[in-house]
């Protein structure tokens, strides 16, 4: 990632385009789930969404494998897509806005207490 | 409650033979964990990978994209031992508690 890409996020756009073309090859129910997941996951992202990219890549891989097996997306994710998303984001260690706020709050309090 | 236990189950399954997500899910289903879906196993595998307890190889499959295969490593084996120790402790204490009731 060079400076230009870092500022404009052009590398992300490119990566995202390639994700979209992979998604387009998946069955309809997978595409619907992908949309819901995206809506849920982006609220967990950092400012640029860079932290989310490897996670999305992994999920796409999972979708491609299971779709090739002929499984429905319901069989793969169960009925708790939201829970799946937060487990994903939490475990893949993506830093979110909330983490940042929490850190800020913690350090502010620590300062106030004179530590 | 199942969450921590499942991680141990998955590691145990991987320790027996190099395997992949779909197969692990089916084995857990066959064992009686019927509501475990592939997505659940997937998040567990990510965690195992992040904690460097498994080795990963990609192998081509007859249909679709290459599959990720998981094999246990030394750190994983040690973790598995710790898991079963903890499990032995918990289950013996649980049984003790249940028997005292009567």
Coordinates of N, CA and C in Angstrom, one line a residue:
Chain A
X1 N 0.8 -1.2 0.0 CA 0.0 0.0 0.0 C 0.9 1.2 0.0
X2 N 0.8 2.1 -1.1 CA 1.6 3.3 -1.1 C 0.8 4.5 -0.5
X3 N 1.4 5.6 -0.5 CA 0.7 6.8 0.1 C -0.6 7.1 -0.5
X4 N -0.5 7.1 -1.9 CA -1.8 7.5 -2.7 C -2.9 6.5 -2.3
X5 N -2.6 5.2 -2.2 CA -3.6 4.3 -1.9 C -4.2 4.5 -0.5
X6 N -3.2 4.8 0.4 CA -3.6 5.0 1.8 C -4.6 6.1 1.9
X7 N -4.3 7.2 1.2 CA -5.2 8.4 1.3 C -6.5 8.2 0.6
X8 N -6.5 7.7 -0.6 CA -7.7 7.6 -1.4 C -8.5 6.3 -1.2
X9 N -7.8 5.3 -0.6 CA -8.4 4.0 -0.5 C -8.6 3.3 -1.8
X10 N -7.9 3.7 -2.8 CA -8.1 3.1 -4.1 C -7.8 1.6 -4.2
X11 N -6.9 1.2 -3.3 CA -6.6 -0.3 -3.3 C -7.8 -1.0 -2.7
X12 N -8.5 -0.4 -1.8 CA -9.7 -1.0 -1.2 C -10.8 -1.1 -2.3
X13 N -11.0 -0.1 -3.0 CA -12.0 -0.1 -4.1 C -11.7 -1.2 -5.0
X14 N -10.4 -1.4 -5.4 CA -10.1 -2.4 -6.3 C -10.4 -3.8 -5.7
X15 N -10.0 -4.0 -4.5 CA -10.2 -5.2 -3.8 C -11.7 -5.5 -3.7
X16 N -12.4 -4.4 -3.4 CA -13.9 -4.6 -3.2 C -14.5 -5.0 -4.5
X17 N -14.1 -4.4 -5.6 CA -14.6 -4.8 -6.9 C -14.4 -6.3 -7.2
X18 N -13.2 -6.8 -6.8 CA -13.0 -8.2 -7.1 C -13.9 -9.1 -6.2
X19 N -14.1 -8.6 -5.0 CA -15.1 -9.3 -4.1 C -16.4 -9.4 -4.7
X20 N -16.9 -8.2 -5.2 CA -18.2 -8.1 -5.8 C -18.4 -9.1 -7.0
X21 N -17.3 -9.2 -7.8 CA -17.4 -10.2 -8.9 C -17.5 -11.6 -8.5
X22 N -16.8 -11.9 -7.3 CA -16.8 -13.2 -6.8 C -18.2 -13.5 -6.2
X23 N -18.8 -12.5 -5.6 CA -20.1 -12.6 -5.0 C -21.1 -12.9 -6.1
X24 N -21.0 -12.2 -7.2 CA -21.9 -12.4 -8.3 C -22.1 -13.8 -8.8
X25 N -21.0 -14.6 -8.5 CA -21.0 -16.0 -9.0 C -21.7 -16.9 -8.0
X26 N -22.0 -16.4 -6.8 CA -22.7 -17.2 -5.8 C -24.2 -17.3 -6.0
X27 N -24.8 -18.4 -5.5 CA -26.3 -18.5 -5.5 C -27.0 -17.4 -4.9
X28 N -28.2 -17.2 -5.2 CA -29.0 -16.0 -4.8 C -29.1 -15.9 -3.3
X29 N -29.3 -17.0 -2.6 CA -29.4 -16.9 -1.1 C -28.1 -16.5 -0.5
X30 N -27.0 -16.9 -1.1 CA -25.7 -16.4 -0.6 C -25.5 -14.9 -0.8
X31 N -26.0 -14.5 -1.9 CA -25.9 -13.0 -2.2 C -26.7 -12.2 -1.2
X32 N -27.9 -12.7 -0.9 CA -28.7 -12.0 0.1 C -28.0 -12.0 1.5
X33 N -27.5 -13.1 1.9 CA -26.8 -13.2 3.1 C -25.6 -12.2 3.1
X34 N -24.9 -12.2 2.0 CA -23.7 -11.3 1.9 C -24.1 -9.8 2.2
X35 N -25.2 -9.5 1.6 CA -25.7 -8.1 1.8 C -26.0 -7.8 3.3
X36 N -26.7 -8.7 3.9 CA -27.0 -8.6 5.3 C -25.7 -8.5 6.2
X37 N -24.7 -9.4 5.8 CA -23.5 -9.4 6.6 C -22.7 -8.1 6.4
X38 N -22.7 -7.6 5.2 CA -22.0 -6.3 5.0 C -22.6 -5.2 5.8
X39 N -24.0 -5.2 5.9 CA -24.6 -4.1 6.7 C -24.2 -4.3 8.1
X40 N -24.1 -5.5 8.6 CA -23.8 -5.8 10.0 C -22.3 -5.5 10.3
X41 N -21.5 -5.9 9.3 CA -20.0 -5.9 9.6 C -19.4 -4.5 9.5
X42 N -20.0 -3.6 8.6 CA -19.3 -2.3 8.5 C -19.4 -1.5 9.7
X43 N -20.5 -1.7 10.5 CA -20.5 -0.9 11.8 C -19.4 -1.3 12.7
X44 N -18.7 -2.5 12.4 CA -17.6 -2.9 13.3 C -16.3 -2.5 12.7
X45 N -16.3 -1.8 11.6 CA -15.0 -1.6 10.9 C -14.3 -0.3 11.5
X46 N -13.1 -0.1 11.2 CA -12.4 1.1 11.5 C -12.7 2.1 10.4
X47 N -12.1 3.2 10.4 CA -12.5 4.3 9.6 C -12.4 4.0 8.1
X48 N -11.3 3.4 7.7 CA -11.2 3.1 6.2 C -11.8 1.8 5.8
X49 N -12.1 0.9 6.8 CA -12.6 -0.4 6.4 C -11.5 -1.4 6.1
X50 N -10.2 -0.9 6.3 CA -9.1 -1.8 5.9 C -9.1 -3.0 6.7
X51 N -9.4 -2.9 8.0 CA -9.4 -4.0 8.9 C -10.4 -5.1 8.5
X52 N -11.4 -4.7 7.7 CA -12.4 -5.7 7.4 C -12.1 -6.5 6.2
X53 N -11.2 -6.1 5.4 CA -10.9 -6.7 4.1 C -10.5 -8.2 4.2
X54 N -9.5 -8.5 5.1 CA -9.2 -9.9 5.2 C -10.3 -10.8 5.7
X55 N -11.2 -10.2 6.6 CA -12.3 -10.9 7.1 C -13.3 -11.3 6.0
X56 N -13.6 -10.2 5.2 CA -14.5 -10.4 4.0 C -14.0 -11.5 3.1
X57 N -12.6 -11.4 2.9 CA -12.0 -12.4 2.0 C -12.2 -13.8 2.5
X58 N -12.0 -14.0 3.8 CA -12.2 -15.3 4.4 C -13.7 -15.8 4.3
X59 N -14.6 -14.9 4.5 CA -16.0 -15.3 4.4 C -16.4 -15.7 3.0
X60 N -15.9 -14.9 2.1 CA -16.1 -15.3 0.7 C -15.6 -16.7 0.4
X61 N -14.4 -16.9 0.9 CA -13.8 -18.3 0.7 C -14.7 -19.4 1.2
X62 N -15.2 -19.1 2.4 CA -16.2 -20.1 3.1 C -17.4 -20.2 2.2
X63 N -18.0 -19.1 1.7 CA -19.2 -19.2 0.9 C -18.9 -20.0 -0.4
X64 N -17.8 -19.7 -1.0 CA -17.5 -20.4 -2.2 C -17.3 -21.9 -2.0
X65 N -16.7 -22.3 -0.9 CA -16.5 -23.7 -0.6 C -17.9 -24.4 -0.4
X66 N -18.7 -23.7 0.4 CA -20.0 -24.4 0.8 C -21.0 -24.3 -0.3
X67 N -20.9 -23.3 -1.1 CA -21.8 -23.2 -2.3 C -21.5 -24.3 -3.2
X68 N -20.2 -24.6 -3.4 CA -19.8 -25.7 -4.3 C -20.2 -27.0 -3.8
X69 N -20.4 -27.1 -2.4 CA -20.9 -28.4 -1.8 C -22.4 -28.5 -2.0
X70 N -23.0 -27.5 -2.5 CA -24.5 -27.5 -2.7 C -25.2 -27.3 -1.4
X71 N -24.6 -26.6 -0.4 CA -25.3 -26.3 0.8 C -26.0 -25.0 0.7
X72 N -27.2 -24.8 1.4 CA -27.8 -23.5 1.4 C -27.1 -22.6 2.4
X73 N -27.3 -21.3 2.2 CA -26.6 -20.4 3.1 C -27.2 -20.6 4.6
X74 N -28.4 -21.0 4.6 CA -29.1 -21.2 5.9 C -28.4 -22.4 6.7
X75 N -28.0 -23.4 5.9 CA -27.3 -24.5 6.5 C -25.9 -24.1 7.0
X76 N -25.3 -23.1 6.4 CA -24.0 -22.7 6.7 C -23.9 -21.8 7.9
X77 N -24.8 -20.8 7.9 CA -24.7 -19.7 8.9 C -25.7 -19.9 10.0
X78 N -26.7 -20.8 9.8 CA -27.8 -20.9 10.8 C -28.7 -19.7 10.7
X79 N -29.4 -19.4 11.8 CA -30.4 -18.2 11.6 C -29.9 -17.0 12.3
X80 N -28.6 -17.0 12.8 CA -28.1 -15.9 13.5 C -27.0 -15.2 12.8
X81 N -27.3 -14.5 11.7 CA -26.2 -13.9 10.9 C -25.5 -12.8 11.7
X82 N -26.3 -12.0 12.5 CA -25.8 -11.0 13.3 C -24.7 -11.5 14.3
X83 N -25.1 -12.6 15.0 CA -24.1 -13.2 15.9 C -22.9 -13.7 15.2
X84 N -23.1 -14.3 14.0 CA -21.9 -14.7 13.2 C -21.0 -13.6 12.9
X85 N -21.6 -12.4 12.5 CA -20.8 -11.3 12.2 C -20.0 -10.8 13.4
X86 N -20.6 -10.7 14.6 CA -19.9 -10.1 15.7 C -18.8 -11.1 16.1
X87 N -19.1 -12.4 16.0 CA -18.1 -13.4 16.3 C -16.9 -13.3 15.4
X88 N -17.2 -13.1 14.1 CA -16.2 -12.9 13.1 C -15.3 -11.7 13.4
X89 N -16.0 -10.6 13.6 CA -15.2 -9.3 13.7 C -14.4 -9.4 15.1
X90 N -15.1 -9.9 16.1 CA -14.4 -10.0 17.4 C -13.2 -10.9 17.3
X91 N -13.4 -12.0 16.7 CA -12.3 -13.0 16.7 C -11.2 -12.7 15.7
X92 N -11.5 -12.1 14.6 CA -10.5 -11.7 13.7 C -9.8 -10.5 14.2
X93 N -10.2 -9.9 15.3 CA -9.5 -8.8 15.9 C -9.5 -7.5 15.2
X94 N -10.6 -7.2 14.4 CA -10.7 -6.0 13.7 C -11.0 -4.9 14.8
X95 N -10.2 -3.8 14.7 CA -10.4 -2.7 15.7 C -11.6 -1.9 15.2
X96 N -12.4 -1.6 16.1 CA -13.6 -0.8 15.7 C -13.7 0.6 16.3
X97 N -14.6 1.4 15.9 CA -14.8 2.7 16.5 C -15.0 2.5 18.0
X98 N -15.8 1.5 18.3 CA -16.1 1.3 19.8 C -14.8 1.1 20.6
X99 N -13.9 0.2 20.0 CA -12.6 0.0 20.7 C -11.9 1.3 20.9
X100 N -11.9 2.1 19.9 CA -11.1 3.3 20.0 C -11.7 4.2 21.1
X101 N -13.0 4.3 21.1 CA -13.7 5.1 22.1 C -13.4 4.6 23.5
X102 N -13.4 3.3 23.6 CA -13.2 2.7 24.9 C -11.8 3.0 25.4
X103 N -10.8 2.9 24.4 CA -9.4 3.2 24.8 C -9.3 4.6 25.3
X104 N -9.9 5.5 24.5 CA -9.9 6.9 24.8 C -10.4 7.2 26.2
X105 N -11.6 6.6 26.5 CA -12.2 6.7 27.8 C -11.3 6.2 28.9
X106 N -10.7 5.0 28.7 CA -9.9 4.5 29.7 C -8.7 5.3 29.9
X107 N -8.0 5.8 28.9 CA -6.8 6.6 29.1 C -7.2 8.0 29.7
X108 N -8.3 8.5 29.4 CA -8.8 9.8 30.0 C -8.9 9.6 31.5
X109 N -9.6 8.5 31.9 CA -9.8 8.3 33.3 C -8.5 8.0 34.0
X110 N -7.6 7.3 33.3 CA -6.3 7.0 33.9 C -5.6 8.3 34.2
X111 N -5.7 9.2 33.2 CA -5.0 10.5 33.4 C -5.6 11.3 34.6
X112 N -6.9 11.3 34.7 CA -7.6 12.0 35.7 C -7.2 11.5 37.1
X113 N -7.0 10.2 37.1 CA -6.6 9.5 38.4 C -5.1 9.7 38.7
X114 N -4.4 10.3 37.7 CA -3.0 10.6 37.9 C -2.1 9.4 37.8
X115 N -2.5 8.4 37.0 CA -1.6 7.2 36.8 C -0.8 7.5 35.5
Chain B
X1 N -22.4 -21.8 26.9 CA -21.7 -22.9 27.6 C -20.9 -23.7 26.6
X2 N -21.5 -23.9 25.4 CA -20.9 -24.8 24.4 C -19.7 -24.2 23.8
X3 N -19.6 -22.9 23.8 CA -18.6 -22.2 23.0 C -17.1 -22.7 23.3
X4 N -16.7 -22.6 24.6 CA -15.4 -23.0 24.9 C -15.2 -24.5 24.6
X5 N -16.2 -25.3 24.9 CA -16.1 -26.7 24.7 C -15.9 -27.1 23.2
X6 N -16.7 -26.4 22.4 CA -16.6 -26.7 21.0 C -15.2 -26.5 20.4
X7 N -14.5 -25.5 20.9 CA -13.1 -25.2 20.5 C -12.3 -26.5 20.7
X8 N -12.4 -27.1 21.9 CA -11.7 -28.3 22.3 C -12.1 -29.4 21.4
X9 N -13.4 -29.6 21.1 CA -13.9 -30.6 20.2 C -13.3 -30.5 18.8
X10 N -13.3 -29.3 18.3 CA -12.7 -29.1 17.0 C -11.2 -29.5 16.9
X11 N -10.5 -29.0 18.0 CA -9.1 -29.3 18.0 C -8.9 -30.8 18.1
X12 N -9.7 -31.5 18.9 CA -9.6 -33.0 19.0 C -9.8 -33.7 17.7
X13 N -10.8 -33.2 16.9 CA -11.1 -33.8 15.6 C -9.9 -33.6 14.7
X14 N -9.4 -32.4 14.7 CA -8.2 -32.1 13.8 C -7.0 -32.9 14.2
X15 N -6.9 -33.2 15.5 CA -5.7 -33.9 16.0 C -5.6 -35.3 15.4
X16 N -6.8 -35.9 15.1 CA -6.9 -37.3 14.7 C -6.4 -37.4 13.2
X17 N -6.8 -36.4 12.4 CA -6.5 -36.5 11.0 C -6.6 -35.1 10.4
X18 N -5.8 -34.8 9.5 CA -5.9 -33.5 8.8 C -7.3 -33.4 8.1
X19 N -8.0 -32.3 8.3 CA -9.4 -32.3 7.8 C -9.8 -30.9 7.4
X20 N -11.0 -30.7 7.0 CA -11.5 -29.4 6.6 C -12.9 -29.1 7.2
X21 N -13.3 -27.8 7.1 CA -14.4 -27.3 7.8 C -15.7 -28.1 7.6
X22 N -16.1 -28.5 6.4 CA -17.3 -29.2 6.2 C -17.3 -30.6 6.9
X23 N -16.2 -31.2 6.8 CA -16.0 -32.5 7.5 C -16.1 -32.4 9.0
X24 N -15.5 -31.4 9.6 CA -15.6 -31.2 11.0 C -17.0 -31.0 11.4
X25 N -17.7 -30.1 10.7 CA -19.1 -29.8 11.0 C -19.9 -31.1 11.0
X26 N -19.7 -31.9 10.0 CA -20.5 -33.2 9.9 C -20.2 -34.1 11.1
X27 N -18.9 -34.2 11.5 CA -18.6 -35.0 12.6 C -19.2 -34.6 13.9
X28 N -19.3 -33.2 14.1 CA -19.9 -32.7 15.3 C -21.4 -33.0 15.2
X29 N -22.0 -32.8 14.1 CA -23.4 -33.1 13.9 C -23.7 -34.6 14.3
X30 N -22.9 -35.5 13.7 CA -23.0 -36.9 14.0 C -22.9 -37.2 15.4
X31 N -22.0 -36.5 16.1 CA -21.8 -36.7 17.6 C -23.0 -36.3 18.4
X32 N -23.9 -35.5 17.8 CA -25.1 -35.1 18.5 C -25.2 -33.6 18.7
X33 N -24.2 -32.8 18.3 CA -24.3 -31.4 18.3 C -25.0 -31.0 17.0
X34 N -26.3 -31.1 17.0 CA -27.1 -31.0 15.8 C -27.2 -29.5 15.3
X35 N -27.2 -28.6 16.2 CA -27.4 -27.2 15.8 C -26.0 -26.5 15.5
X36 N -25.0 -27.2 15.5 CA -23.7 -26.6 15.0 C -23.7 -26.5 13.5
X37 N -23.5 -25.3 13.0 CA -23.5 -25.1 11.6 C -22.0 -24.7 11.1
X38 N -21.8 -24.7 9.9 CA -20.5 -24.5 9.3 C -19.9 -23.1 9.7
X39 N -20.8 -22.2 9.8 CA -20.4 -20.8 10.2 C -19.8 -20.8 11.6
X40 N -20.3 -21.6 12.5 CA -19.8 -21.7 13.9 C -18.4 -22.3 13.8
X41 N -18.3 -23.4 13.1 CA -17.0 -24.0 13.0 C -16.0 -23.1 12.4
X42 N -16.4 -22.3 11.4 CA -15.5 -21.4 10.7 C -14.9 -20.4 11.7
X43 N -15.8 -19.8 12.5 CA -15.2 -18.8 13.5 C -14.3 -19.5 14.5
X44 N -14.5 -20.7 14.8 CA -13.6 -21.4 15.7 C -12.3 -21.7 15.0
X45 N -12.4 -22.1 13.8 CA -11.1 -22.3 13.0 C -10.3 -21.1 12.9
X46 N -11.0 -19.9 12.7 CA -10.2 -18.7 12.6 C -9.5 -18.4 13.9
X47 N -10.2 -18.7 15.0 CA -9.5 -18.5 16.3 C -8.3 -19.4 16.5
X48 N -8.5 -20.7 16.1 CA -7.4 -21.6 16.3 C -6.2 -21.2 15.4
X49 N -6.5 -20.7 14.2 CA -5.5 -20.3 13.3 C -4.7 -19.1 13.9
X50 N -5.5 -18.1 14.4 CA -4.9 -16.9 15.0 C -4.0 -17.2 16.2
X51 N -4.4 -18.2 17.0 CA -3.6 -18.6 18.1 C -2.5 -19.6 17.8
X52 N -2.4 -19.8 16.5 CA -1.3 -20.7 15.9 C -1.3 -22.1 16.5
X53 N -2.4 -22.7 16.6 CA -2.5 -24.0 17.1 C -2.7 -25.0 16.0
X54 N -2.9 -24.5 14.8 CA -3.1 -25.4 13.6 C -2.2 -24.9 12.4
X55 N -1.9 -25.9 11.5 CA -1.3 -25.5 10.3 C -2.3 -25.6 9.1
X56 N -2.1 -24.8 8.2 CA -3.1 -24.8 7.1 C -2.5 -25.0 5.7
X57 N -3.1 -25.9 5.0 CA -2.7 -26.1 3.6 C -3.9 -26.0 2.7
X58 N -3.7 -25.4 1.5 CA -4.8 -25.4 0.6 C -4.7 -26.5 -0.4
X59 N -5.7 -27.3 -0.6 CA -5.7 -28.4 -1.5 C -6.8 -28.2 -2.5
X60 N -6.5 -28.5 -3.8 CA -7.6 -28.4 -4.8 C -8.7 -29.5 -4.5
X61 N -9.9 -29.2 -4.8 CA -11.0 -30.2 -4.7 C -11.5 -30.5 -6.1
X62 N -12.3 -31.6 -6.2 CA -12.7 -32.0 -7.5 C -13.7 -30.9 -8.1
X63 N -14.4 -30.3 -7.1 CA -15.3 -29.2 -7.6 C -15.2 -28.0 -6.8
X64 N -15.3 -26.8 -7.4 CA -15.3 -25.6 -6.6 C -13.8 -25.2 -6.3
X65 N -13.7 -24.2 -5.4 CA -12.4 -23.6 -5.1 C -11.6 -24.6 -4.3
X66 N -10.3 -24.3 -4.1 CA -9.4 -25.2 -3.3 C -9.9 -25.1 -1.8
X67 N -9.8 -26.2 -1.1 CA -10.3 -26.3 0.3 C -9.1 -26.0 1.2
X68 N -9.5 -25.4 2.3 CA -8.5 -25.2 3.4 C -8.5 -26.4 4.3
X69 N -7.3 -27.1 4.4 CA -7.2 -28.2 5.3 C -6.4 -27.8 6.5
X70 N -6.9 -28.4 7.7 CA -6.3 -28.0 8.9 C -5.6 -29.2 9.6
X71 N -4.4 -29.0 10.1 CA -3.6 -30.1 10.8 C -3.1 -29.5 12.1
X72 N -3.1 -30.3 13.1 CA -2.6 -29.8 14.4 C -1.1 -29.7 14.5
X73 N -0.6 -28.7 15.2 CA 0.9 -28.6 15.4 C 1.2 -28.8 16.9
X74 N 2.5 -28.7 17.3 CA 2.9 -29.0 18.6 C 2.1 -28.1 19.7
X75 N 2.0 -26.8 19.4 CA 1.3 -25.9 20.3 C -0.1 -26.4 20.4
X76 N -0.7 -26.8 19.3 CA -2.1 -27.3 19.4 C -2.2 -28.5 20.2
X77 N -1.3 -29.4 20.1 CA -1.3 -30.7 20.9 C -1.2 -30.3 22.4
X78 N -0.4 -29.4 22.7 CA -0.3 -29.0 24.2 C -1.6 -28.4 24.6
X79 N -2.2 -27.5 23.8 CA -3.4 -26.9 24.2 C -4.5 -27.9 24.4
X80 N -4.5 -28.9 23.5 CA -5.5 -30.0 23.6 C -5.4 -30.8 24.9
X81 N -4.1 -31.1 25.3 CA -3.9 -31.7 26.6 C -4.5 -30.9 27.7
X82 N -4.2 -29.6 27.6 CA -4.7 -28.7 28.7 C -6.2 -28.7 28.7
X83 N -6.8 -28.7 27.5 CA -8.3 -28.7 27.4 C -8.8 -29.9 28.1
X84 N -8.3 -31.1 27.8 CA -8.8 -32.3 28.4 C -8.6 -32.3 29.9
X85 N -7.5 -31.8 30.4 CA -7.3 -31.7 31.8 C -8.4 -30.8 32.5
X86 N -8.6 -29.7 31.8 CA -9.6 -28.8 32.4 C -11.0 -29.4 32.3
X87 N -11.2 -30.2 31.2 CA -12.5 -30.8 31.1 C -12.7 -31.9 32.2
X88 N -11.7 -32.6 32.4 CA -11.7 -33.7 33.5 C -12.1 -33.0 34.8
X89 N -11.5 -31.9 35.1 CA -11.7 -31.3 36.3 C -13.2 -30.8 36.4
X90 N -13.6 -30.1 35.4 CA -15.0 -29.6 35.4 C -16.0 -30.7 35.5
X91 N -15.8 -31.7 34.6 CA -16.9 -32.7 34.6 C -16.9 -33.5 35.9
X92 N -15.7 -33.7 36.6 CA -15.8 -34.4 37.8 C -16.4 -33.6 38.9
X93 N -16.2 -32.3 38.9 CA -16.8 -31.4 39.9 C -18.3 -31.3 39.6
X94 N -18.7 -31.3 38.3 CA -20.1 -31.3 38.0 C -20.8 -32.5 38.6
X95 N -20.2 -33.7 38.3 CA -20.8 -34.9 38.8 C -20.9 -34.9 40.3
X96 N -19.9 -34.5 40.9 CA -19.8 -34.4 42.4 C -21.0 -33.6 42.9
X97 N -21.2 -32.4 42.2 CA -22.3 -31.5 42.6 C -23.7 -32.2 42.5
X98 N -23.8 -32.9 41.3 CA -25.1 -33.6 41.1 C -25.4 -34.7 42.0
X99 N -24.3 -35.5 42.4 CA -24.6 -36.6 43.3 C -24.9 -36.1 44.7
X100 N -24.3 -35.0 45.1 CA -24.5 -34.5 46.5 C -25.9 -34.1 46.7
X101 N -26.6 -33.8 45.6 CA -28.0 -33.2 45.7 C -28.9 -34.2 46.4
X102 N -28.7 -35.5 46.1 CA -29.7 -36.5 46.6 C -29.5 -36.9 48.0

